[in-house]
Structures are given as C-alpha cells and as structure tokens.
C-alpha cells in the first residue's frame, strides 16, 4: 500500500497529475490534510481538502440513525452553522474504506439546486472514522408534517414535489438511483427543498441482485419487497409517490409492520397485480412464496377526496405495481399537475430573453442617434453611391501619397540610343517604371526587340 501511495503522490506532483490519477482503481488515503479519492465506478477522481474537528464548535445533536448521527456545529473560521454527519463505523482496512461511496457520489452530484451540498470531510487518522460537513437546513419533511393538524396548501405540495422530482431526475441522469426516498431525507430551508441521504445511492450499471435491504419499509416498491434485489431506478418513483400521498394526507399510505404486512397493505389499496407481473417477480424470488389470492383494491382516492384530480392521477402513475409501466422522473415532471410551475419557468426564461432584446434595442437606438449627427448628404446617399465614393476617395488618397516625378518630353516620346544590350535593358525597365506601366518580363523583351 505504501508503494502505491508513493506512486500516486509522484503522479499528483506531475504536470498531468489529474489525468494520471484516472489510471488507478478505487483508493482512499489521507495525506497532508487531503483525502485522496480514486475510484473506477464512473465517478471522477477528486482530491478533497480536509478539516480537523478542532476547526468546529459542537452545538447540539440533531438526530441519529443506524449508521450515523448528525450534529449541529459552527465553523470557528467562518462562524457558519453547519450539520456534521458522524459515521459510526470504524474502518479497519482500506477495502472497507473503498466501500464508503457517499463522498464521490456527493461530489458527482454537487452544484444542483435540490441536492444537499457537501462542504468538508473530517477524518480522524487515529480511529479511521469519517464525518461529513453539510449545509444546515431548517427541517426535514417528516418534521414538517408529523404534528400538523391543518393540511398543507396545495401550492406548497406541488412545489415540494416538483423540486423533489427534479432532484431525482438529476440523479437518474447521472446513472445513479437513490434507493431511499423518504421524508427524513427530504430537507427544507423555507420553501426550498434539497434531497439528502446519498449514502444509499447506487449505479444503474451495478449487476443484479442489488442489496435487498433498504432502511424505510413503508416506502419500498413491490419489486424490492418481492424479489431478491432485482430492481432499478423506478423504485425511487414509487417512494416519491408515497411521499406525495403523505404530504397530502399527513399520514403514510402503506405503514406495514413487516414485509408481509407491507405487501398486504399495498394489495388492500392497489389490489393484486396482473399474474404476468407476479410471474416475472417469481423468477427472482427465492426468499418467499409468491402466491397471492386475487384481490380488488379499495383505491386511495377516497382517502384524499379534497385533492385535485391531477394530483390523484400523478400518484396513480407513480404507484403503478409493475415497474415497467410506472412513469419515470422526466415523465412525472411533464405531468399536467405541474403545468403552472413549468409555465412560470418559461416566463422567467422569456423575461431573461426580453431583457436581452430590450438591451439590444437600446444599443440600436444609441447607434441611430450617433448616425443622426452625420451630415445629411451622407445619410441620404444610396448605399452603392456611398461605396463608389469610398473607392474613389481611396484611389485619390493613393495617388496623393505616391506621386511620381513628371516625365520630360524626351523621356516620354524621344528615341533612346543604347551602347549595349545591358544598358538598353536597364533603360527599358527604367522607362516602364517611370511611365507607371506594369512591367512583366514578356513585355520588356518585346519592347527591347522592337527598339
């Protein structure tokens, strides 16, 4: 490992350091307050500068999960309030560090309006523990609705879901899928939404079967529950559909106590799917017997009778049992439910274009004003007349700047006698130059022979 590190450091110091890094497989190591991250799973190589724990003042604990806890802290250097996600796992080997893929994923997804920003990485080289420093948001979606007695405004529901689908669409277009779309991972700062929890992301090119265990059971898609890890990015759409129902109704749609109860709750509302869908799931389901009696679901429309029809239709398309028939994030963003928000975005773009047009018109007006100060005889001349006058003026300028001395009568018309051929040739050339004619070799020879 030390030899590999030495070679990497030599490449880092070379002129094409970043290009050289791409030849390595996935490696993490700590060197002079820099975390060297090299990977081969379609993620760019990065060198991330690190901070120490002493650079932050801890304020309070915000929450905890199975693999981490979140602490509110303040940067001593900038006084900025941040959220530090402290990983509970202690890495024993470099292979275990390689499995920690959240950092390169966060770097890959940075600079998006609806993805949480990663500021710094804290690393304890003695204990081999990572902590991630994020921007601090006010609350998550679960905290917003958990004690709420009054329904959310429809405009807010629409805005939150539009922003969430934009984040999911961006993740999918980067060949990843989130795998844990739950209210706790959806953060809010005022009405601005950002998606967090990128540690569960996976590449769409990862071979099946995937890891079948996802933290939040209530938001798991049928293909996750019924197969041995044969699912894809459409599971994110199912989770988002469950979230959309929950922020509309203020309670979860499928609160199962275990996996079997979860499936039963889905069937109670949506009904059992087409037998062909179950047959497809059965091929990849060794952990359970897929043999459900046909059932007609009650539907969820009667659970939210106050919801707009477009919203209900969007939930239906996001919660289609068969993942192949379920809409994707791009299609969901084009749903009629979001027409008003799409129009507003178009108006903003149009407003920017109109500003550019107005600026151009203003420049044109200033140019016309400058033209009005020119003499009238120039303004009202025809273009071809102006061009002819310009050519004429240029010729006159050329004649004025290059004036030849006047020829004497003898030089212009009188005979010239030569003593020898060389003198005769030079005189002929001199005569052509004085007369301003184009002297080419053929004409010179012809003139000499005649004389």
CSV table of C-alpha atoms in Angstrom, one decimal, residues 71-364:
chain,number,residue,atom,x,y,z
A,71,UNK,CA,-24.5,17.2,15.0
A,72,UNK,CA,-25.1,20.9,14.7
A,73,UNK,CA,-21.8,22.8,14.8
A,74,UNK,CA,-20.2,26.1,14.0
A,75,UNK,CA,-17.1,26.8,12.0
A,76,UNK,CA,-14.5,28.7,14.1
A,77,UNK,CA,-13.0,30.2,11.0
A,78,UNK,CA,-16.2,31.5,9.2
A,79,UNK,CA,-18.8,31.3,12.0
A,80,UNK,CA,-21.0,29.4,9.6
A,81,UNK,CA,-23.5,27.0,11.2
A,82,UNK,CA,-23.3,23.5,9.6
A,83,UNK,CA,-24.6,20.0,10.0
A,84,UNK,CA,-21.9,17.3,10.6
A,85,UNK,CA,-22.8,13.7,9.8
A,86,UNK,CA,-20.6,11.5,12.0
A,87,UNK,CA,-20.2,7.9,10.7
A,88,UNK,CA,-20.4,5.3,13.4
A,89,UNK,CA,-18.4,2.7,11.5
A,90,UNK,CA,-14.7,2.3,12.3
A,91,UNK,CA,-12.8,1.3,9.1
A,92,UNK,CA,-10.3,-1.5,9.8
A,93,UNK,CA,-8.9,-2.0,6.3
A,94,UNK,CA,-8.6,0.0,3.1
A,95,UNK,CA,-11.2,-2.3,1.5
A,96,UNK,CA,-13.8,-1.1,4.0
A,97,UNK,CA,-13.0,2.5,3.2
A,98,UNK,CA,-13.4,1.7,-0.5
A,99,UNK,CA,-17.0,0.7,0.2
A,100,UNK,CA,-17.8,4.1,1.6
A,101,UNK,CA,-19.1,5.6,-1.7
A,102,UNK,CA,-21.1,8.6,-0.3
A,103,UNK,CA,-18.2,11.1,-0.8
A,104,UNK,CA,-17.6,10.5,-4.5
A,105,UNK,CA,-21.4,10.4,-5.1
A,106,UNK,CA,-21.9,13.7,-3.4
A,107,UNK,CA,-19.0,15.2,-5.4
A,108,UNK,CA,-20.6,13.9,-8.6
A,109,UNK,CA,-24.0,15.4,-7.7
A,110,UNK,CA,-22.8,18.8,-6.5
A,111,UNK,CA,-23.9,22.2,-7.8
A,112,UNK,CA,-27.6,21.2,-8.1
A,113,UNK,CA,-30.3,23.4,-6.6
A,114,UNK,CA,-32.1,20.5,-5.0
A,115,UNK,CA,-29.2,18.3,-3.8
A,116,UNK,CA,-27.6,18.8,-0.4
A,117,UNK,CA,-24.1,20.5,-0.5
A,118,UNK,CA,-21.1,18.8,1.0
A,119,UNK,CA,-18.6,21.4,2.4
A,120,UNK,CA,-15.8,19.4,4.1
A,121,UNK,CA,-14.7,15.9,5.1
A,122,UNK,CA,-13.5,15.4,8.7
A,123,UNK,CA,-11.2,12.4,9.1
A,124,UNK,CA,-9.6,11.0,12.3
A,125,UNK,CA,-6.5,9.3,11.1
A,126,UNK,CA,-6.1,7.6,14.5
A,127,UNK,CA,-9.5,6.0,14.6
A,128,UNK,CA,-10.2,5.8,10.9
A,129,UNK,CA,-13.6,7.5,11.1
A,130,UNK,CA,-15.2,9.9,8.6
A,131,UNK,CA,-17.5,12.8,9.3
A,132,UNK,CA,-19.2,14.8,6.5
A,133,UNK,CA,-19.9,18.5,6.9
A,134,UNK,CA,-23.1,19.7,5.1
A,135,UNK,CA,-25.0,22.9,4.8
A,136,UNK,CA,-27.6,23.1,7.6
A,137,UNK,CA,-31.2,23.1,6.6
A,138,UNK,CA,-34.2,24.1,8.9
A,139,UNK,CA,-36.0,20.8,9.0
A,140,UNK,CA,-37.0,17.7,7.0
A,141,UNK,CA,-40.3,16.8,5.5
A,142,UNK,CA,-41.2,14.4,8.3
A,143,UNK,CA,-40.7,17.1,10.9
A,144,UNK,CA,-42.9,19.5,8.9
A,145,UNK,CA,-46.0,17.2,8.9
A,146,UNK,CA,-45.6,14.9,12.0
A,147,UNK,CA,-47.6,17.1,14.4
A,148,UNK,CA,-49.5,19.1,11.8
A,149,UNK,CA,-53.3,19.3,12.1
A,150,UNK,CA,-54.1,21.5,9.1
A,151,UNK,CA,-53.5,20.3,5.6
A,152,UNK,CA,-50.6,21.8,3.6
A,153,UNK,CA,-51.5,24.3,0.9
A,154,UNK,CA,-51.8,22.8,-2.5
A,155,UNK,CA,-49.3,25.2,-3.9
A,156,UNK,CA,-46.7,24.1,-1.4
A,157,UNK,CA,-47.4,20.4,-2.0
A,158,UNK,CA,-47.0,21.0,-5.8
A,159,UNK,CA,-43.7,23.0,-5.3
A,160,UNK,CA,-42.2,20.4,-2.9
A,161,UNK,CA,-42.9,17.5,-5.2
A,162,UNK,CA,-41.7,19.4,-8.3
A,163,UNK,CA,-38.4,20.1,-6.6
A,164,UNK,CA,-38.1,16.5,-5.3
A,165,UNK,CA,-38.7,15.1,-8.8
A,166,UNK,CA,-36.1,17.5,-10.2
A,167,UNK,CA,-33.5,16.1,-7.8
A,168,UNK,CA,-34.5,12.5,-8.6
A,169,UNK,CA,-34.3,13.2,-12.3
A,170,UNK,CA,-30.9,14.7,-12.0
A,171,UNK,CA,-29.6,11.7,-10.0
A,172,UNK,CA,-31.1,9.3,-12.6
A,173,UNK,CA,-29.5,11.2,-15.5
A,174,UNK,CA,-26.1,10.8,-13.7
A,175,UNK,CA,-26.6,7.0,-14.0
A,176,UNK,CA,-27.5,6.6,-10.3
A,177,UNK,CA,-30.6,5.9,-8.2
A,178,UNK,CA,-31.2,7.0,-4.7
A,179,UNK,CA,-32.9,3.9,-3.1
A,180,UNK,CA,-34.1,5.7,0.0
A,181,UNK,CA,-36.7,8.4,-0.9
A,182,UNK,CA,-38.3,9.0,2.5
A,183,UNK,CA,-39.5,12.2,4.3
A,184,UNK,CA,-36.5,12.2,6.6
A,185,UNK,CA,-34.1,12.5,3.6
A,186,UNK,CA,-36.0,15.5,2.1
A,187,UNK,CA,-34.7,18.7,3.7
A,188,UNK,CA,-36.3,22.1,3.7
A,189,UNK,CA,-35.0,25.7,4.1
A,190,UNK,CA,-38.1,27.8,4.0
A,191,UNK,CA,-39.8,26.6,0.8
A,192,UNK,CA,-36.6,25.4,-0.8
A,193,UNK,CA,-36.2,21.6,-0.9
A,194,UNK,CA,-33.0,19.6,-1.1
A,195,UNK,CA,-32.5,15.8,-1.2
A,196,UNK,CA,-30.0,14.2,1.2
A,197,UNK,CA,-29.1,10.6,2.1
A,198,UNK,CA,-26.8,9.9,-0.8
A,199,UNK,CA,-25.1,7.1,1.0
A,200,UNK,CA,-27.8,4.7,-0.3
A,201,UNK,CA,-27.2,5.6,-3.9
A,202,UNK,CA,-26.1,3.0,-6.4
A,203,UNK,CA,-25.0,3.0,-10.0
A,204,UNK,CA,-27.6,1.8,-12.5
A,205,UNK,CA,-24.9,-0.4,-14.1
A,206,UNK,CA,-24.5,-2.4,-10.8
A,207,UNK,CA,-25.2,-6.0,-11.5
A,208,UNK,CA,-28.2,-7.8,-10.1
A,209,UNK,CA,-29.0,-8.7,-7.5
A,210,UNK,CA,-28.8,-5.5,-5.6
A,211,UNK,CA,-28.7,-5.3,-1.8
A,212,UNK,CA,-32.3,-6.1,-0.9
A,213,UNK,CA,-32.3,-4.2,2.5
A,214,UNK,CA,-33.4,-0.6,2.4
A,215,UNK,CA,-34.0,1.3,5.6
A,216,UNK,CA,-37.5,2.6,5.2
A,217,UNK,CA,-40.0,-0.3,4.7
A,218,UNK,CA,-43.1,1.9,4.2
A,219,UNK,CA,-41.6,3.4,1.0
A,220,UNK,CA,-40.3,0.2,-0.6
A,221,UNK,CA,-41.6,-0.7,-4.0
A,222,UNK,CA,-43.2,-4.1,-4.7
A,223,UNK,CA,-40.2,-5.2,-6.8
A,224,UNK,CA,-37.9,-4.5,-3.7
A,225,UNK,CA,-40.2,-6.5,-1.4
A,226,UNK,CA,-40.9,-9.5,-3.7
A,227,UNK,CA,-37.6,-10.1,-5.4
A,228,UNK,CA,-34.0,-10.9,-4.3
A,229,UNK,CA,-32.7,-7.5,-5.2
A,230,UNK,CA,-33.9,-7.2,-8.8
A,231,UNK,CA,-35.0,-3.6,-9.0
A,232,UNK,CA,-33.9,-0.4,-10.7
A,233,UNK,CA,-34.4,3.4,-10.6
A,234,UNK,CA,-38.2,3.1,-10.8
A,235,UNK,CA,-38.2,2.3,-7.1
A,236,UNK,CA,-37.4,6.0,-6.5
A,237,UNK,CA,-40.6,7.0,-8.2
A,238,UNK,CA,-42.6,4.6,-6.0
A,239,UNK,CA,-41.0,6.2,-2.9
A,240,UNK,CA,-41.7,9.7,-4.2
A,241,UNK,CA,-45.4,8.7,-4.9
A,242,UNK,CA,-45.7,7.5,-1.3
A,243,UNK,CA,-44.2,10.8,-0.1
A,244,UNK,CA,-46.6,12.8,-2.3
A,245,UNK,CA,-49.6,11.0,-0.7
A,246,UNK,CA,-48.2,11.5,2.8
A,247,UNK,CA,-47.7,15.3,2.5
A,248,UNK,CA,-51.2,15.5,1.0
A,249,UNK,CA,-53.0,13.3,3.7
A,250,UNK,CA,-50.5,13.9,6.6
A,251,UNK,CA,-50.2,10.2,7.2
A,252,UNK,CA,-48.3,7.3,5.4
A,253,UNK,CA,-50.1,5.3,2.8
A,254,UNK,CA,-48.6,1.8,3.4
A,255,UNK,CA,-47.4,1.6,7.1
A,256,UNK,CA,-46.6,-2.1,7.2
A,257,UNK,CA,-45.2,-3.8,10.4
A,258,UNK,CA,-43.1,-6.2,8.4
A,259,UNK,CA,-42.5,-7.2,4.8
A,260,UNK,CA,-45.6,-9.5,4.6
A,261,UNK,CA,-47.8,-6.9,6.2
A,262,UNK,CA,-46.3,-4.3,3.9
A,263,UNK,CA,-47.3,-6.3,0.8
A,264,UNK,CA,-50.8,-6.9,2.2
A,265,UNK,CA,-51.3,-3.2,2.8
A,266,UNK,CA,-50.3,-2.5,-0.8
A,267,UNK,CA,-52.7,-5.1,-2.1
A,268,UNK,CA,-55.5,-3.8,0.1
A,269,UNK,CA,-55.3,-0.4,-1.6
A,270,UNK,CA,-54.0,-1.2,-5.1
A,271,UNK,CA,-55.2,-4.8,-5.5
A,272,UNK,CA,-53.1,-7.7,-6.7
A,273,UNK,CA,-51.3,-7.1,-10.0
A,274,UNK,CA,-51.6,-8.9,-13.3
A,275,UNK,CA,-50.5,-12.6,-13.0
A,276,UNK,CA,-47.8,-11.9,-15.6
A,277,UNK,CA,-46.2,-9.4,-13.3
A,278,UNK,CA,-46.1,-11.8,-10.4
A,279,UNK,CA,-44.7,-14.5,-12.7
A,280,UNK,CA,-41.8,-12.1,-13.6
A,281,UNK,CA,-41.2,-11.4,-9.9
A,282,UNK,CA,-41.4,-15.1,-9.0
A,283,UNK,CA,-38.3,-15.8,-11.2
A,284,UNK,CA,-36.2,-13.8,-8.8
A,285,UNK,CA,-37.9,-14.6,-5.5
A,286,UNK,CA,-36.2,-17.3,-3.6
A,287,UNK,CA,-36.8,-15.9,-0.2
A,288,UNK,CA,-40.6,-16.1,-0.3
A,289,UNK,CA,-43.5,-17.8,-1.9
A,290,UNK,CA,-45.4,-15.5,-4.3
A,291,UNK,CA,-48.9,-16.9,-4.3
A,292,UNK,CA,-51.5,-14.2,-3.6
A,293,UNK,CA,-55.2,-14.7,-3.9
A,294,UNK,CA,-56.7,-12.2,-6.4
A,295,UNK,CA,-57.9,-9.0,-4.6
A,296,UNK,CA,-59.5,-5.8,-5.8
A,297,UNK,CA,-58.1,-2.8,-4.0
A,298,UNK,CA,-60.1,-0.1,-2.4
A,299,UNK,CA,-58.1,2.7,-4.0
A,300,UNK,CA,-56.7,5.7,-2.3
A,301,UNK,CA,-58.9,8.4,-4.0
A,302,UNK,CA,-61.4,8.2,-1.2
A,303,UNK,CA,-58.6,8.8,1.3
A,304,UNK,CA,-57.9,12.2,-0.1
A,305,UNK,CA,-61.2,13.4,-1.6
A,306,UNK,CA,-60.1,17.0,-1.3
A,307,UNK,CA,-57.1,16.5,-3.6
A,308,UNK,CA,-57.1,17.9,-7.2
A,309,UNK,CA,-57.7,15.3,-9.9
A,310,UNK,CA,-54.3,16.0,-11.5
A,311,UNK,CA,-52.6,15.2,-8.2
A,312,UNK,CA,-54.5,11.9,-7.8
A,313,UNK,CA,-53.7,10.9,-11.4
A,314,UNK,CA,-50.0,11.6,-10.8
A,315,UNK,CA,-50.0,9.5,-7.6
A,316,UNK,CA,-51.7,6.7,-9.6
A,317,UNK,CA,-49.0,6.7,-12.3
A,318,UNK,CA,-46.2,6.9,-9.7
A,319,UNK,CA,-47.6,3.9,-7.8
A,320,UNK,CA,-48.2,1.5,-10.7
A,321,UNK,CA,-47.4,-2.0,-9.4
A,322,UNK,CA,-45.4,-3.0,-12.5
A,323,UNK,CA,-42.2,-1.0,-12.6
A,324,UNK,CA,-42.1,-1.3,-16.4
A,325,UNK,CA,-45.4,0.5,-16.6
A,326,UNK,CA,-44.5,3.1,-13.9
A,327,UNK,CA,-43.6,6.6,-15.2
A,328,UNK,CA,-40.1,7.9,-14.8
A,329,UNK,CA,-38.9,11.2,-13.3
A,330,UNK,CA,-38.8,13.1,-16.6
A,331,UNK,CA,-42.3,12.0,-17.5
A,332,UNK,CA,-43.6,12.9,-14.0
A,333,UNK,CA,-42.1,16.4,-14.4
A,334,UNK,CA,-44.1,16.8,-17.6
A,335,UNK,CA,-47.4,15.7,-16.0
A,336,UNK,CA,-50.3,18.3,-16.3
A,337,UNK,CA,-50.2,18.7,-12.5
A,338,UNK,CA,-47.0,20.7,-12.8
A,339,UNK,CA,-48.1,22.8,-15.8
A,340,UNK,CA,-48.4,26.0,-13.8
A,341,UNK,CA,-44.8,25.6,-12.5
A,342,UNK,CA,-43.4,24.8,-15.9
A,343,UNK,CA,-45.2,27.9,-17.3
A,344,UNK,CA,-43.6,30.1,-14.6
A,345,UNK,CA,-40.2,28.7,-15.5
A,346,UNK,CA,-40.8,29.6,-19.2
A,347,UNK,CA,-41.9,33.1,-18.2
A,348,UNK,CA,-38.7,33.5,-16.3
A,349,UNK,CA,-36.7,32.4,-19.3
A,350,UNK,CA,-38.8,34.6,-21.5
A,351,UNK,CA,-38.2,37.5,-19.2
A,352,UNK,CA,-34.5,37.0,-19.4
A,353,UNK,CA,-34.8,36.9,-23.2
A,354,UNK,CA,-36.9,40.0,-23.3
A,355,UNK,CA,-34.3,41.8,-21.2
A,356,UNK,CA,-31.6,40.9,-23.7
A,357,UNK,CA,-33.9,42.1,-26.6
A,358,UNK,CA,-34.5,45.4,-24.8
A,359,UNK,CA,-30.8,45.9,-24.2
A,360,UNK,CA,-30.2,45.2,-27.9
A,361,UNK,CA,-32.9,47.7,-28.8
A,362,UNK,CA,-31.3,50.3,-26.6
A,363,UNK,CA,-27.9,49.8,-28.2
A,364,UNK,CA,-29.6,50.1,-31.6
